[in-house]
Protein backbone atom coordinates (compact mmCIF):
# COMPACT_ATOMS: atom_id res chain seq x y z
CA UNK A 1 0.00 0.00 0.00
CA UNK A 2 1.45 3.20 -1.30
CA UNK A 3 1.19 7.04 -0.68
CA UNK A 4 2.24 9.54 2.00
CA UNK A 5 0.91 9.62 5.45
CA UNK A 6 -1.03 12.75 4.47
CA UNK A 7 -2.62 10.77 1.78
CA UNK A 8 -3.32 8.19 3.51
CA UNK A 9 -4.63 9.77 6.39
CA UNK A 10 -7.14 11.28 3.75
CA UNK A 11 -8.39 8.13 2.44
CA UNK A 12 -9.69 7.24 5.91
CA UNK A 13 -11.62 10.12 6.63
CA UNK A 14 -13.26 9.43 3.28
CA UNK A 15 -14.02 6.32 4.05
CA UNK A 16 -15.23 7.19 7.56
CA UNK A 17 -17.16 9.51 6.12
CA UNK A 18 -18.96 7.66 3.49
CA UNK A 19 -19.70 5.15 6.26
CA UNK A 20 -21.31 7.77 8.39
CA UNK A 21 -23.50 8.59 5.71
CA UNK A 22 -24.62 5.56 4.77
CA UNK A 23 -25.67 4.56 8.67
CA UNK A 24 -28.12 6.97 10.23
CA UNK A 25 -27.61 5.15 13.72
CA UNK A 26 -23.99 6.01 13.76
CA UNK A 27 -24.30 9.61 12.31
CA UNK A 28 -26.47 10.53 15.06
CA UNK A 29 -24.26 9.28 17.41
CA UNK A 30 -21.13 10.92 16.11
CA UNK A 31 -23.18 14.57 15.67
CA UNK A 32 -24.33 14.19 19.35
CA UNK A 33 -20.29 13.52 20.11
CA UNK A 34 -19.07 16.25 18.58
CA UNK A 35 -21.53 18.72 20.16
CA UNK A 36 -20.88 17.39 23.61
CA UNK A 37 -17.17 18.43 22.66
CA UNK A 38 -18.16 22.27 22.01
CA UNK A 39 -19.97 21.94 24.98
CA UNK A 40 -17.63 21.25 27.00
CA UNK A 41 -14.27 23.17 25.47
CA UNK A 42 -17.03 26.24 26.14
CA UNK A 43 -17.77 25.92 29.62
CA UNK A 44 -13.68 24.82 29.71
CA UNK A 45 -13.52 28.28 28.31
CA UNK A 46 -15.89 29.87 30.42
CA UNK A 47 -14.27 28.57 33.51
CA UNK A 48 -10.91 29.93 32.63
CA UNK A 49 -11.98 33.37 31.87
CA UNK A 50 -13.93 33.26 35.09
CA UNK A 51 -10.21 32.26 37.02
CA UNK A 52 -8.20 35.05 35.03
CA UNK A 53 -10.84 37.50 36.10
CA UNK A 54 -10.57 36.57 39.43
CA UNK A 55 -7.06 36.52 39.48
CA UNK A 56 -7.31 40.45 38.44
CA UNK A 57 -10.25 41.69 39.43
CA UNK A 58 -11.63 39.96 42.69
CA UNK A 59 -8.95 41.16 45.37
CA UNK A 60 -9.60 44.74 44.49
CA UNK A 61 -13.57 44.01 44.84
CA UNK A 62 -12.88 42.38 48.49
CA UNK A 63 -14.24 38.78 47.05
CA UNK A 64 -12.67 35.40 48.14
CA UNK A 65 -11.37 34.62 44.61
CA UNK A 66 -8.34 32.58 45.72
CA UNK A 67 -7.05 29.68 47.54
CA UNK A 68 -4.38 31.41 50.63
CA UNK A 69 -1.51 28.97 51.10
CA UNK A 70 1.30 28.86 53.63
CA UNK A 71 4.72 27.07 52.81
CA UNK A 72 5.36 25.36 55.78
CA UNK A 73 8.91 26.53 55.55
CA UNK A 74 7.90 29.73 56.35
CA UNK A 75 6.29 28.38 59.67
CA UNK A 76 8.55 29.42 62.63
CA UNK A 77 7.73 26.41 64.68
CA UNK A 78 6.73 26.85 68.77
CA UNK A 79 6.68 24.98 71.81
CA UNK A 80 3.34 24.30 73.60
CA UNK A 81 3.28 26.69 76.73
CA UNK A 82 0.67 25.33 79.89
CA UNK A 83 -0.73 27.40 82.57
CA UNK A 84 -1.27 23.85 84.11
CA UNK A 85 1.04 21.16 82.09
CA UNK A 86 -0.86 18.46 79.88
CA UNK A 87 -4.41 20.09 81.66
CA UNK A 88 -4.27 23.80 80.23
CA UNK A 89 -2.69 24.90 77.54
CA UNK A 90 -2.00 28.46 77.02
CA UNK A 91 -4.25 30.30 74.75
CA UNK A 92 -7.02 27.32 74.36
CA UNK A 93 -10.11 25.97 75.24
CA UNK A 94 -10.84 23.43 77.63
CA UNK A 95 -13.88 21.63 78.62
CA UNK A 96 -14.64 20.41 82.47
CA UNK A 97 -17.51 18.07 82.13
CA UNK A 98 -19.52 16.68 85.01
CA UNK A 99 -22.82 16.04 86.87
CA UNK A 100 -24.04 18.80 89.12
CA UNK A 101 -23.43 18.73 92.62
CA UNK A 102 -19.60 16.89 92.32
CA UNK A 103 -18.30 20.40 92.55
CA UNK A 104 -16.94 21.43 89.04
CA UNK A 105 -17.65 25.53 90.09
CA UNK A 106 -15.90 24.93 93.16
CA UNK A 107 -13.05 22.68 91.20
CA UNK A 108 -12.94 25.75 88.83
CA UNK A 109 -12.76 28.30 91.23
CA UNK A 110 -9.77 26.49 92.88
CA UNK A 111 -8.08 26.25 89.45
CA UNK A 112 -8.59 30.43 89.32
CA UNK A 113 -6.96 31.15 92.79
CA UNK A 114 -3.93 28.97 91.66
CA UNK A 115 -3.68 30.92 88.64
CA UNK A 116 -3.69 34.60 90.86
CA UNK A 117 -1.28 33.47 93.75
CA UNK A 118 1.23 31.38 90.80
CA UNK A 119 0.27 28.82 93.44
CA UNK A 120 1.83 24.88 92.85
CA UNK A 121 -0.80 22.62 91.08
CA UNK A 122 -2.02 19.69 92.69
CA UNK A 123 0.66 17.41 90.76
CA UNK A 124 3.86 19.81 92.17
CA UNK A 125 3.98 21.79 88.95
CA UNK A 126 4.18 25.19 89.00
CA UNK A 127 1.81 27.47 87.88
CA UNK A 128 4.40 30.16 87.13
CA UNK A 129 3.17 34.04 86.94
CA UNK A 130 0.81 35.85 89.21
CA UNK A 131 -2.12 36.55 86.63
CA UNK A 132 -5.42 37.86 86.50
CA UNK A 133 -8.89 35.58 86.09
CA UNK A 134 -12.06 36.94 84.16
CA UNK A 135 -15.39 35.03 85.37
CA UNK A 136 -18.38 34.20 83.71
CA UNK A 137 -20.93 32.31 86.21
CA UNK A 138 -24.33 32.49 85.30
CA UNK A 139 -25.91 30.00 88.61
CA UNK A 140 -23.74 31.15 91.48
CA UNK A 141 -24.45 34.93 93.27
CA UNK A 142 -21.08 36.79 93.38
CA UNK A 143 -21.85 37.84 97.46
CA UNK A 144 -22.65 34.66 98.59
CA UNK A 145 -21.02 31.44 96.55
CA UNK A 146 -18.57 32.76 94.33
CA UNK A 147 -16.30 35.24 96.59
CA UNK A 148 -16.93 32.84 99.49
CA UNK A 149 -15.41 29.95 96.99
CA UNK A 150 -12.36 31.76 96.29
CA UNK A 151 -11.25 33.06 99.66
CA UNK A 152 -11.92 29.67 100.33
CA UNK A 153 -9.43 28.68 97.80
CA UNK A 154 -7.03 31.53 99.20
CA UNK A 155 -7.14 33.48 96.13
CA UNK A 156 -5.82 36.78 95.28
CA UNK A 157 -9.56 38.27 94.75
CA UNK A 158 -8.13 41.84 93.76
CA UNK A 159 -7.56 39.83 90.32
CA UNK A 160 -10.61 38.32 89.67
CA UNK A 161 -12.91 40.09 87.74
CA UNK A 162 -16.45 39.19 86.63
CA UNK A 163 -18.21 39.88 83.55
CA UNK A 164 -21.44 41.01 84.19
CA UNK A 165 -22.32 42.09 80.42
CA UNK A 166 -21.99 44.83 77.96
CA UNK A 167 -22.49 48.33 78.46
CA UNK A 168 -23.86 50.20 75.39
CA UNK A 169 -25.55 53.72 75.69
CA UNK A 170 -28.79 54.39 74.09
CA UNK A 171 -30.52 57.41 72.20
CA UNK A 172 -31.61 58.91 75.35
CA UNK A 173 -27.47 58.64 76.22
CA UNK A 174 -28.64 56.33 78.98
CA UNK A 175 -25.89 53.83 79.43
CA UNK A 176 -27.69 50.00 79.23
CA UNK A 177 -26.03 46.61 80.37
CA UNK A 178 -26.71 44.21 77.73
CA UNK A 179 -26.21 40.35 78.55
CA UNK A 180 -22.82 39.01 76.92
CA UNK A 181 -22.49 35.81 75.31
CA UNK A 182 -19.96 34.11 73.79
CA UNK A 183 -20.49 35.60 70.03
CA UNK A 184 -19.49 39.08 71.68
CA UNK A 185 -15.86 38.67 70.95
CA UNK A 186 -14.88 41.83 70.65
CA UNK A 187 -16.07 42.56 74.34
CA UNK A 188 -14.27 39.70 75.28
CA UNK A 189 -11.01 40.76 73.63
CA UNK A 190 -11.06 43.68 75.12
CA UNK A 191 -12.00 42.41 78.82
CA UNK A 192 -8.85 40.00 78.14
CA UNK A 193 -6.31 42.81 77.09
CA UNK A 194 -7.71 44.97 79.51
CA UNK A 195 -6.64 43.12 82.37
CA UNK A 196 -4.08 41.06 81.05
CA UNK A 197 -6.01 37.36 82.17
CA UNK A 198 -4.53 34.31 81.60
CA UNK A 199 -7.96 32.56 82.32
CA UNK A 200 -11.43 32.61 81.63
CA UNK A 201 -13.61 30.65 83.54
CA UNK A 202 -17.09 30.04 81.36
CA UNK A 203 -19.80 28.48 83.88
CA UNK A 204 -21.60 27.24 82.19
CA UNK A 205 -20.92 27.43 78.65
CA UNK A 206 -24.98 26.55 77.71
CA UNK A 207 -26.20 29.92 79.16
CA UNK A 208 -23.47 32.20 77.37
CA UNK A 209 -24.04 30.90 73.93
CA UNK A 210 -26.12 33.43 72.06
CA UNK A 211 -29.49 33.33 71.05
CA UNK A 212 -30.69 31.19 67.53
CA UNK A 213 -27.97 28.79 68.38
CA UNK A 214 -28.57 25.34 68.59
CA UNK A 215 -26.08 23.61 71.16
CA UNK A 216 -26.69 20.39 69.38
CA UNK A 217 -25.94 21.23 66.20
CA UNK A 218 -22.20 20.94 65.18
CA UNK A 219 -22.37 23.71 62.57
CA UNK A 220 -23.94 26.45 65.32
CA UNK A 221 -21.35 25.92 68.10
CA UNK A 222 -18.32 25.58 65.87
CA UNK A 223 -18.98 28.63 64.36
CA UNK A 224 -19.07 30.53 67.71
CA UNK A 225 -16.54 28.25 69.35
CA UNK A 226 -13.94 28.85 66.58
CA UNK A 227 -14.09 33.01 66.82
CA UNK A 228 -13.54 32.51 70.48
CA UNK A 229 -10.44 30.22 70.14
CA UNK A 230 -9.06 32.72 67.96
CA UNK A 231 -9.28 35.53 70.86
CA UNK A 232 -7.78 32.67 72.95
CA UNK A 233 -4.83 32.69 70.68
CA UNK A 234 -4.93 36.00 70.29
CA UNK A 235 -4.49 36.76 73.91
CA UNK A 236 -2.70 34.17 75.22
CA UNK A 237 -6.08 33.63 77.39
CA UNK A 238 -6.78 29.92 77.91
CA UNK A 239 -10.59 29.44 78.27
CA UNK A 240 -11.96 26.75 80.82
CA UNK A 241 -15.85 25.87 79.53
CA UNK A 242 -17.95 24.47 82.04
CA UNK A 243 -20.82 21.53 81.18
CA UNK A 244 -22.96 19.30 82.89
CA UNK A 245 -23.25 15.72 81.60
CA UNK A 246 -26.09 14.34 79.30
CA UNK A 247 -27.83 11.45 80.06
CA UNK A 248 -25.89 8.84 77.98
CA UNK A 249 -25.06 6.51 80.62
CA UNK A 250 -21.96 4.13 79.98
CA UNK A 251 -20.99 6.02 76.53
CA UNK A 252 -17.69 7.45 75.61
CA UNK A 253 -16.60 10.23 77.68
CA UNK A 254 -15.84 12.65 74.60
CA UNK A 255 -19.83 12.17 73.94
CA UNK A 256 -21.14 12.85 77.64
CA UNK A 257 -20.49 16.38 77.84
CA UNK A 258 -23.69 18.79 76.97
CA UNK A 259 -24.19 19.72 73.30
CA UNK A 260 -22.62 18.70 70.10
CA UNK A 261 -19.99 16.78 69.88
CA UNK A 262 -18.28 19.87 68.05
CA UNK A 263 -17.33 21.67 71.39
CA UNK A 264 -15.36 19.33 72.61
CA UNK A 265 -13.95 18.87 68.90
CA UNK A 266 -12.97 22.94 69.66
CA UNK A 267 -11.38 22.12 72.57
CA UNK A 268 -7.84 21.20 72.28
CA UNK A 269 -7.98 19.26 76.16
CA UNK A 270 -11.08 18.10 77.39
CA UNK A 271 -11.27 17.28 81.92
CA UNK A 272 -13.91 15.37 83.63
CA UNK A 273 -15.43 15.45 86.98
CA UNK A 274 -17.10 11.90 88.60
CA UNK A 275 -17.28 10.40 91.42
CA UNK A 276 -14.59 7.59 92.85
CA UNK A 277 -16.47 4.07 92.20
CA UNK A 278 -14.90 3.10 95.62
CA UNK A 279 -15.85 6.28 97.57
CA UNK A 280 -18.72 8.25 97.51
CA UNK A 281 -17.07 11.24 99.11
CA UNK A 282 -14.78 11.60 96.47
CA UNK A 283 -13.96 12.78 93.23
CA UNK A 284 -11.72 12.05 90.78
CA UNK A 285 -10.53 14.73 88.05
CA UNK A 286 -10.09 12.61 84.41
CA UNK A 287 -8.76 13.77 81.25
CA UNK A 288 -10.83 12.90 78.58
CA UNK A 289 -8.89 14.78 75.76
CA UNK A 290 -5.35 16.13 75.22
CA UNK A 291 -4.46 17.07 71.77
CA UNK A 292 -1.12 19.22 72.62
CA UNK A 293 0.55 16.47 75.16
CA UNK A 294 0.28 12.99 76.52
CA UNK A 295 -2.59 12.37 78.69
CA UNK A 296 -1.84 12.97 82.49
CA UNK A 297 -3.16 11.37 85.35
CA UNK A 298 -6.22 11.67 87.13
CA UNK A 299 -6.09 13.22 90.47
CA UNK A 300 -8.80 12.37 93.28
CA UNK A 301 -9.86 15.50 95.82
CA UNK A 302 -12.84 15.92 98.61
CA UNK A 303 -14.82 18.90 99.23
CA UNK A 304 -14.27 19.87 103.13
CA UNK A 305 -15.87 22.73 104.60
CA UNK A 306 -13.69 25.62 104.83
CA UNK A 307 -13.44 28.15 108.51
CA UNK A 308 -16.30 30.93 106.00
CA UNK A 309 -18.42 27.74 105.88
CA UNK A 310 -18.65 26.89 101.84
CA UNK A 311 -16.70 23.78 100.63
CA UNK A 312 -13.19 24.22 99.15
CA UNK A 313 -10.94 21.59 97.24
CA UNK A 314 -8.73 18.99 99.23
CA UNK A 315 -6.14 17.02 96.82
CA UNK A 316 -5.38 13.41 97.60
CA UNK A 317 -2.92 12.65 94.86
CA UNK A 318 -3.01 10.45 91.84
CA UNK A 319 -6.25 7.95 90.72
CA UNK A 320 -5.99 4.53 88.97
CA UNK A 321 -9.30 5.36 87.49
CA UNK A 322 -9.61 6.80 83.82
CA UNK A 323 -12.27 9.16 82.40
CA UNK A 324 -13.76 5.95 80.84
CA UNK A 325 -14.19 3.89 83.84
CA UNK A 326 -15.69 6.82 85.86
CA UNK A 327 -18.65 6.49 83.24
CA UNK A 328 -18.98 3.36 83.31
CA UNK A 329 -21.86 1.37 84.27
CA UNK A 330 -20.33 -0.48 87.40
CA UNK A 331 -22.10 -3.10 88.47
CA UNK A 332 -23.04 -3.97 92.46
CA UNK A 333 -20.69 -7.14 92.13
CA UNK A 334 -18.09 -4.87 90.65
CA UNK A 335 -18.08 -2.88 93.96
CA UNK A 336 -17.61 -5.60 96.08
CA UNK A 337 -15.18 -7.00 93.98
CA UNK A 338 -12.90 -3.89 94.44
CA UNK A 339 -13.81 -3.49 98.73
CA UNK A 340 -13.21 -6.86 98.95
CA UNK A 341 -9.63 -6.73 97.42
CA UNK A 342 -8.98 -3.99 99.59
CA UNK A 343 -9.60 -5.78 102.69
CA UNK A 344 -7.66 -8.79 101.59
CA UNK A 345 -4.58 -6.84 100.83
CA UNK A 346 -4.93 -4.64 104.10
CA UNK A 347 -5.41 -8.11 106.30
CA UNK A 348 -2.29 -9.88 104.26
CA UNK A 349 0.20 -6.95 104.70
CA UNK A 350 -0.79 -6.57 108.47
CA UNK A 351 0.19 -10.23 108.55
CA UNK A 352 3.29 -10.14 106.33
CA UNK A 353 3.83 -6.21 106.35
CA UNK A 354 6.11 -4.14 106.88
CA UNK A 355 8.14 -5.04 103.09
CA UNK A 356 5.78 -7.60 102.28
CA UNK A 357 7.24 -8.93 98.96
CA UNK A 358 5.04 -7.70 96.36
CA UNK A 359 5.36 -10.69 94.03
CA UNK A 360 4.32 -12.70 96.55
CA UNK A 361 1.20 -10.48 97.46
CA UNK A 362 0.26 -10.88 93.82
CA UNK A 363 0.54 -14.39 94.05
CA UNK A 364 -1.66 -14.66 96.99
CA UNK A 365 -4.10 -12.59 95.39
CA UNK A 366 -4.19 -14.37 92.63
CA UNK A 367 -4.82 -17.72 93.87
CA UNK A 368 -7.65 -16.08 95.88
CA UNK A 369 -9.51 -14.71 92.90
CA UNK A 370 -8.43 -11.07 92.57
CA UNK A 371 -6.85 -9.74 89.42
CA UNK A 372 -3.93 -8.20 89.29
CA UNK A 373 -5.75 -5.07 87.89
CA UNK A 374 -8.35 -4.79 90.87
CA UNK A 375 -5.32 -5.38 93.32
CA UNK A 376 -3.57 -2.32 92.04
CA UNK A 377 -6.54 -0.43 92.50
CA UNK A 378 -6.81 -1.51 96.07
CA UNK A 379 -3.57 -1.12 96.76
CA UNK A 380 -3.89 2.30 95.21
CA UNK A 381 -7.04 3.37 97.60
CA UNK A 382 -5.15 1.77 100.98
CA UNK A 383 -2.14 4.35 99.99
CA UNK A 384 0.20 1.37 100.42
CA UNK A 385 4.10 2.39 99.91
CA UNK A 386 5.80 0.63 97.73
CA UNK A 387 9.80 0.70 98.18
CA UNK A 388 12.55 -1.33 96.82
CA UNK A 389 15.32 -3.55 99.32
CA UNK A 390 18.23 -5.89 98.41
CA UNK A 391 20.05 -6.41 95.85
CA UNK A 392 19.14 -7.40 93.29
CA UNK A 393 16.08 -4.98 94.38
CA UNK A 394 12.65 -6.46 95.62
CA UNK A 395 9.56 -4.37 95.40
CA UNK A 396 8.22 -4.38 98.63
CA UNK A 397 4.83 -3.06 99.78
CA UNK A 398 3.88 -1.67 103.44
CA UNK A 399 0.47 -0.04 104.93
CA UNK A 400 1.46 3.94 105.45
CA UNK A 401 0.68 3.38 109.40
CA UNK A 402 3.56 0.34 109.17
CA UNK A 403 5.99 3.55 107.77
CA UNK A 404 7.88 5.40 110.59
């Protein structure tokens, strides 16, 4: 077969041609092709111009005509700063979850005088700076809960401040206090900078969230929840929100807090109140979420009456028990599981105590039917010391009265 590539090129479309013609079926087909082609080069084309005008025209109008991108290079890179390490970051928001009546105002209020005397936290870190506190509390009177609470606390009250709303004046040139909620963030900005607070206490964060938003709805609170965390950054202000639990029992303890799912989603650390499963009369403070450093450990504390009367916060240490298990649904038999492993161990050290072997404790537990998990716990609650002897070292365990 002969002729140039031109030619032959030629010959085909002929022949494609001629066979288009002669089929109806297929011309119809290829016209419909070939105007979904212009169809589509035009909106191509449409598209473009669209981009180019953008691209020249849309920054002067103030539109959003193009993507803003950030080399990471360019990103001078920071440490995480804590006003209370892996509990409260700097210039965040936090959640503190928990059923009313285990004291999460008073827990709160506690945090706040720490934060105005650069007291020592609970776990012997320091709080560093002396620093002002800016309250909202929207179910506790000033006169007689919340400046009771914090002399309780021993706080430095000549740097806590309140926010009781906004003052605006009206056409009369009366000056009117407005309520402030959480969508006022310019107020809030400027209550921040004005006295230079490190905290913001937000109890509880249902009552400050404006009006037409729906707490359940992700979309609502994010939206409000995302302007304040950029005042928290702003300022350097980190912002403790306040919720009671919903009634979920036994679920995940990101999911138990009041409202969508999206505030604690804001949050960059999320703390939980609940009561100790093996004591009534005490609570245990959980982490539930900590984005910016590895999860610390849960601290137990009483309420005791303090000399003015009103309950303040007692520390006991560390907790065995996570946020999880707090929720949990324990069961009766659980209970007795755990008191009866506690009176074991106590009984067995009296016996073989002081620097009872632990190995041998957990052997004797063992063959009477505790797990080594629910031993730790009780050994945990009895505050038994556990010290090392010999070499090559033993772990020995002793009741703190067996001690001198």
């Amino acid at each position: 077969m002969g002729g140039s590539v031109s030619e032959l090129l030629g010959t085909l479309r002929d022949g494609v041609a001629v066979y288009e013609h002669s089929d109806p079926v297929l011309k119809r087909a290829l016209a419909d092709e070939r105007e979904q082609d212009r169809a589509e080069t035009h909106r191509n084309g449409r598209h473009l111009a669209a981009v180019r005008d953008n691209r020249t025209n849309g920054a002067a109008a103030g539109e959003a005509c193009a993507v803003s991108l950030t080399r990471l290079s360019d990103v001078k890179p920071e440490r995480v700063e804590w006003l209370w390490r892996n509990r409260l970051p700097v210039g965040k928001l936090v959640t503190l979850d928990g059923d009313p009546g285990l004291g999460k105002s008073t827990l709160a209020l506690s945090v706040a005088a720490t934060v105005t005397t650069a007291g020592t936290w609970p776990d012997s870190t320091a709080c560093g700076q002396r620093s002002d506190v800016l309250l909202l509390s929207a179910e506790d009177g000033l006169a007689d809960t919340v400046r009771p609470r914090l002399d309780a606390a021993g706080a430095d009250v000549h740097r806590v401040h309140a926010i009781e709303g906004i003052t605006t004046v009206d056409d009369d040139g009366n000056r009117v206090l407005s309520p402030l909620t959480l969508a006022d963030v310019t107020g809030l900005e400027a209550a921040i900078t004005q006295t230079a607070a490190r905290l913001l206490v937000v109890d509880v964060l249902m009552a400050y969230l404006p009006s037409g938003v729906d707490s359940h709805k992700d979309q609502d609170v994010r939206r409000v929840l995302s302007r304040l965390a950029g005042v928290a950054d702003k300022t350097g202000c980190t912002v403790l929100l306040v919720r009671h639990l919903n009634k979920g029992a036994g679920r995940d303890p990101l999911y138990r807090g009041g409202g969508s799912i999206g505030i604690v989603g804001a949050a960059r650390a999320g703390l939980l109140v609940a009561a100790d499963p093996d004591d009534p009369e005490r609570r245990v403070l959980a982490a539930v979420k900590s984005n910016l450093g590895p999860p610390p450990r849960s601290l137990s504390y009483r309420l005791v009456a303090a000399d003015n009367g009103v309950a303040r916060v007692e520390w006991e240490g560390e907790s065995d028990h996570s946020a999880s298990e707090l929720l949990s649904d324990m069961s009766d038999d659980d209970r007795k599981d755990r008191k009866g492993a506690e009176i074991w161990l106590r009984q067995y050290l009296e016996i073989e105590g002081p620097q009872a072997k632990s190995r041998e404790a957990k052997k004797e537990a063992q063959a009477a039917g505790i797990s080594e998990r629910t031993l730790q716990r009780a050994r945990a609650n009895l505050g038994v010391v556990v010290d090392c002897k010999g070499m090559p070292a033993v772990s020995v365990w002793s009741l703190p009265e067996q001690v001198g």
